[in-house]
GROMACS .gro file of C-alpha atoms in nm:
model
  228
    1UNK     CA    1   7.962  14.041   4.346
    2UNK     CA    2   7.974  13.841   4.647
    3UNK     CA    3   7.710  13.603   4.774
    4UNK     CA    4   7.569  13.605   5.113
    5UNK     CA    5   7.509  13.289   5.319
    6UNK     CA    6   7.171  13.398   5.434
    7UNK     CA    7   6.987  13.385   5.146
    8UNK     CA    8   7.216  13.312   4.826
    9UNK     CA    9   7.148  13.678   4.680
   10UNK     CA   10   7.446  13.814   4.520
   11UNK     CA   11   7.590  14.123   4.696
   12UNK     CA   12   7.594  14.427   4.477
   13UNK     CA   13   7.919  14.643   4.434
   14UNK     CA   14   7.955  14.988   4.353
   15UNK     CA   15   8.185  14.892   4.068
   16UNK     CA   16   7.883  14.666   3.901
   17UNK     CA   17   7.763  14.790   3.556
   18UNK     CA   18   7.414  14.918   3.545
   19UNK     CA   19   7.207  15.086   3.798
   20UNK     CA   20   7.125  14.949   4.128
   21UNK     CA   21   6.762  14.899   4.043
   22UNK     CA   22   6.855  14.681   3.751
   23UNK     CA   23   7.108  14.476   3.965
   24UNK     CA   24   6.852  14.426   4.238
   25UNK     CA   25   6.612  14.303   3.945
   26UNK     CA   26   6.836  14.070   3.800
   27UNK     CA   27   6.936  13.933   4.153
   28UNK     CA   28   6.604  13.864   4.275
   29UNK     CA   29   6.450  13.742   3.945
   30UNK     CA   30   6.742  13.493   3.909
   31UNK     CA   31   6.671  13.347   4.275
   32UNK     CA   32   6.312  13.304   4.143
   33UNK     CA   33   6.387  13.127   3.842
   34UNK     CA   34   6.631  12.896   4.003
   35UNK     CA   35   6.404  12.806   4.265
   36UNK     CA   36   6.584  12.955   4.558
   37UNK     CA   37   6.272  13.190   4.627
   38UNK     CA   38   5.998  12.938   4.562
   39UNK     CA   39   5.629  13.016   4.523
   40UNK     CA   40   5.481  13.194   4.842
   41UNK     CA   41   5.828  13.296   4.956
   42UNK     CA   42   5.764  13.647   5.111
   43UNK     CA   43   6.009  13.923   4.982
   44UNK     CA   44   6.110  14.134   5.249
   45UNK     CA   45   6.240  14.470   5.115
   46UNK     CA   46   6.458  14.543   5.394
   47UNK     CA   47   6.647  14.208   5.439
   48UNK     CA   48   6.712  14.179   5.041
   49UNK     CA   49   6.830  14.552   5.036
   50UNK     CA   50   7.040  14.450   5.349
   51UNK     CA   51   7.202  14.135   5.157
   52UNK     CA   52   7.242  14.334   4.845
   53UNK     CA   53   7.430  14.626   4.997
   54UNK     CA   54   7.189  14.883   4.879
   55UNK     CA   55   6.867  15.105   5.006
   56UNK     CA   56   6.516  14.951   4.998
   57UNK     CA   57   6.434  15.223   4.703
   58UNK     CA   58   6.601  15.013   4.427
   59UNK     CA   59   6.492  14.692   4.550
   60UNK     CA   60   6.100  14.839   4.579
   61UNK     CA   61   6.163  14.954   4.215
   62UNK     CA   62   6.277  14.578   4.108
   63UNK     CA   63   5.982  14.410   4.301
   64UNK     CA   64   5.758  14.626   4.085
   65UNK     CA   65   5.903  14.515   3.769
   66UNK     CA   66   5.875  14.151   3.890
   67UNK     CA   67   5.512  14.217   3.980
   68UNK     CA   68   5.411  14.344   3.611
   69UNK     CA   69   5.583  14.030   3.469
   70UNK     CA   70   5.381  13.807   3.693
   71UNK     CA   71   5.674  13.661   3.902
   72UNK     CA   72   5.561  13.846   4.223
   73UNK     CA   73   5.235  13.940   4.358
   74UNK     CA   74   5.140  14.168   4.614
   75UNK     CA   75   4.880  14.138   4.900
   76UNK     CA   76   4.753  14.378   5.150
   77UNK     CA   77   4.900  14.304   5.515
   78UNK     CA   78   5.116  14.035   5.363
   79UNK     CA   79   5.336  14.245   5.119
   80UNK     CA   80   5.533  14.096   4.819
   81UNK     CA   81   5.542  13.718   4.788
   82UNK     CA   82   5.702  13.482   4.496
   83UNK     CA   83   5.364  13.399   4.258
   84UNK     CA   84   5.272  13.044   4.274
   85UNK     CA   85   5.207  12.800   3.981
   86UNK     CA   86   4.855  12.853   3.856
   87UNK     CA   87   4.766  12.562   3.641
   88UNK     CA   88   4.491  12.776   3.458
   89UNK     CA   89   4.761  13.049   3.387
   90UNK     CA   90   5.033  12.809   3.267
   91UNK     CA   91   4.772  12.659   3.031
   92UNK     CA   92   4.701  12.983   2.889
   93UNK     CA   93   5.023  13.099   2.859
   94UNK     CA   94   5.182  12.807   2.688
   95UNK     CA   95   4.886  12.789   2.458
   96UNK     CA   96   4.939  13.155   2.349
   97UNK     CA   97   5.319  13.124   2.330
   98UNK     CA   98   5.254  12.828   2.109
   99UNK     CA   99   5.096  13.024   1.873
  100UNK     CA  100   5.326  13.327   1.874
  101UNK     CA  101   5.641  13.165   1.880
  102UNK     CA  102   5.550  12.932   1.592
  103UNK     CA  103   5.489  13.223   1.400
  104UNK     CA  104   5.815  13.413   1.506
  105UNK     CA  105   6.022  13.086   1.438
  106UNK     CA  106   5.850  13.050   1.108
  107UNK     CA  107   5.906  13.439   1.017
  108UNK     CA  108   6.254  13.399   1.140
  109UNK     CA  109   6.356  13.087   0.939
  110UNK     CA  110   6.456  13.257   0.622
  111UNK     CA  111   6.699  13.492   0.797
  112UNK     CA  112   6.874  13.250   1.000
  113UNK     CA  113   7.199  13.179   0.872
  114UNK     CA  114   7.449  12.898   0.891
  115UNK     CA  115   7.663  13.022   1.187
  116UNK     CA  116   7.323  13.082   1.372
  117UNK     CA  117   7.204  12.727   1.301
  118UNK     CA  118   7.543  12.573   1.438
  119UNK     CA  119   7.513  12.809   1.737
  120UNK     CA  120   7.172  12.659   1.807
  121UNK     CA  121   7.279  12.290   1.742
  122UNK     CA  122   7.585  12.358   1.984
  123UNK     CA  123   7.307  12.466   2.251
  124UNK     CA  124   7.127  12.166   2.184
  125UNK     CA  125   7.406  11.918   2.234
  126UNK     CA  126   7.476  12.090   2.575
  127UNK     CA  127   7.104  12.008   2.657
  128UNK     CA  128   7.146  11.640   2.541
  129UNK     CA  129   7.471  11.625   2.788
  130UNK     CA  130   7.242  11.734   3.055
  131UNK     CA  131   7.016  11.427   3.025
  132UNK     CA  132   7.256  11.189   3.206
  133UNK     CA  133   7.264  11.371   3.523
  134UNK     CA  134   6.960  11.602   3.470
  135UNK     CA  135   6.988  11.977   3.584
  136UNK     CA  136   6.651  12.087   3.524
  137UNK     CA  137   6.770  12.473   3.614
  138UNK     CA  138   7.074  12.449   3.335
  139UNK     CA  139   6.847  12.261   3.121
  140UNK     CA  140   6.587  12.549   3.133
  141UNK     CA  141   6.836  12.815   3.070
  142UNK     CA  142   6.981  12.644   2.759
  143UNK     CA  143   6.642  12.573   2.632
  144UNK     CA  144   6.554  12.934   2.634
  145UNK     CA  145   6.895  13.009   2.485
  146UNK     CA  146   6.823  12.773   2.212
  147UNK     CA  147   6.484  12.910   2.123
  148UNK     CA  148   6.629  13.261   2.112
  149UNK     CA  149   6.845  13.161   1.822
  150UNK     CA  150   6.544  13.060   1.631
  151UNK     CA  151   6.284  13.350   1.721
  152UNK     CA  152   6.535  13.652   1.778
  153UNK     CA  153   6.545  13.724   1.375
  154UNK     CA  154   6.161  13.773   1.375
  155UNK     CA  155   6.095  14.110   1.162
  156UNK     CA  156   5.785  14.160   1.302
  157UNK     CA  157   5.864  14.341   1.655
  158UNK     CA  158   5.500  14.300   1.772
  159UNK     CA  159   5.513  13.922   1.745
  160UNK     CA  160   5.846  13.925   1.899
  161UNK     CA  161   5.722  14.126   2.194
  162UNK     CA  162   5.450  13.888   2.278
  163UNK     CA  163   5.715  13.585   2.256
  164UNK     CA  164   5.931  13.786   2.509
  165UNK     CA  165   5.618  13.846   2.730
  166UNK     CA  166   5.519  13.488   2.734
  167UNK     CA  167   5.868  13.377   2.834
  168UNK     CA  168   5.863  13.617   3.123
  169UNK     CA  169   5.544  13.464   3.234
  170UNK     CA  170   5.692  13.134   3.234
  171UNK     CA  171   5.996  13.216   3.421
  172UNK     CA  172   5.897  13.135   3.748
  173UNK     CA  173   5.762  12.778   3.604
  174UNK     CA  174   5.993  12.669   3.378
  175UNK     CA  175   6.249  12.469   3.624
  176UNK     CA  176   5.958  12.341   3.799
  177UNK     CA  177   5.810  12.231   3.484
  178UNK     CA  178   6.104  12.022   3.367
  179UNK     CA  179   6.148  11.886   3.760
  180UNK     CA  180   5.799  11.776   3.719
  181UNK     CA  181   5.829  11.607   3.376
  182UNK     CA  182   6.204  11.533   3.358
  183UNK     CA  183   6.103  11.252   3.083
  184UNK     CA  184   5.994  11.520   2.852
  185UNK     CA  185   6.355  11.656   2.815
  186UNK     CA  186   6.472  11.386   2.582
  187UNK     CA  187   6.191  11.450   2.347
  188UNK     CA  188   6.260  11.807   2.365
  189UNK     CA  189   6.606  11.769   2.243
  190UNK     CA  190   6.506  11.549   1.955
  191UNK     CA  191   6.226  11.799   1.843
  192UNK     CA  192   6.488  12.082   1.848
  193UNK     CA  193   6.705  11.879   1.604
  194UNK     CA  194   6.391  11.838   1.373
  195UNK     CA  195   6.354  12.196   1.378
  196UNK     CA  196   6.700  12.274   1.299
  197UNK     CA  197   6.668  12.023   0.987
  198UNK     CA  198   6.338  12.180   0.884
  199UNK     CA  199   6.509  12.510   0.860
  200UNK     CA  200   6.834  12.396   0.710
  201UNK     CA  201   6.641  12.212   0.426
  202UNK     CA  202   6.439  12.543   0.384
  203UNK     CA  203   6.098  12.401   0.455
  204UNK     CA  204   5.807  12.631   0.407
  205UNK     CA  205   5.680  12.860   0.676
  206UNK     CA  206   5.377  12.674   0.730
  207UNK     CA  207   5.566  12.333   0.819
  208UNK     CA  208   5.813  12.527   1.041
  209UNK     CA  209   5.533  12.697   1.253
  210UNK     CA  210   5.351  12.385   1.291
  211UNK     CA  211   5.663  12.194   1.424
  212UNK     CA  212   5.744  12.492   1.660
  213UNK     CA  213   5.379  12.488   1.771
  214UNK     CA  214   5.348  12.110   1.833
  215UNK     CA  215   5.698  12.106   2.005
  216UNK     CA  216   5.572  12.384   2.249
  217UNK     CA  217   5.229  12.215   2.333
  218UNK     CA  218   5.401  11.887   2.362
  219UNK     CA  219   5.560  12.009   2.681
  220UNK     CA  220   5.228  12.131   2.784
  221UNK     CA  221   5.039  11.801   2.720
  222UNK     CA  222   5.332  11.617   2.929
  223UNK     CA  223   5.258  11.855   3.208
  224UNK     CA  224   4.864  11.824   3.202
  225UNK     CA  225   4.906  11.447   3.178
  226UNK     CA  226   5.115  11.445   3.517
  227UNK     CA  227   4.914  11.676   3.700
  228UNK     CA  228   4.602  11.470   3.607
   0.00000   0.00000   0.00000
């Protein structure tokens, strides 16, 4: 892939793996999550298609997927735009995610082995390294990587699907959240270590679920306190 000077969207090559639609989806979603395409940014299909070196068709399919995930909105006479931050939607999503992710983490705990814990701890150390020269985008990406290690072993596919849906809804907000409350990052890292210790020591499911849920709601509380 090469990167255009106009929008920063990676240009797709014929040799790239996966369909043009999937590549367009990943490219546009990345720019939304990273904040290159900010809330309210108008997504002009023809311009994006030209920058990616593809036809409008795969870009249109990619935009539809992003709309289904809540990252893009479509208005008559306006077209597709990047979804804005709706405080109420953020509140509901975080409340829901705290419940389902807490349950997924608790169910996963007995299945998380030593190498997985070591991998999660290494990711958390990378997050700690981010604190000195804070990079909210990188911190957010590592944060999701960390939690994925803890909940991906969940044996209940329905709960796991709900967790993924929650993370998708937050995808456009996460970097903005840590930009808005950077002081929350240190507490997040410390709470990650606490979760790992609980899992290592074989804590009961209720204790792990409560800790995971409180970890999620602490970020919500920090955001709400700042917005007030």
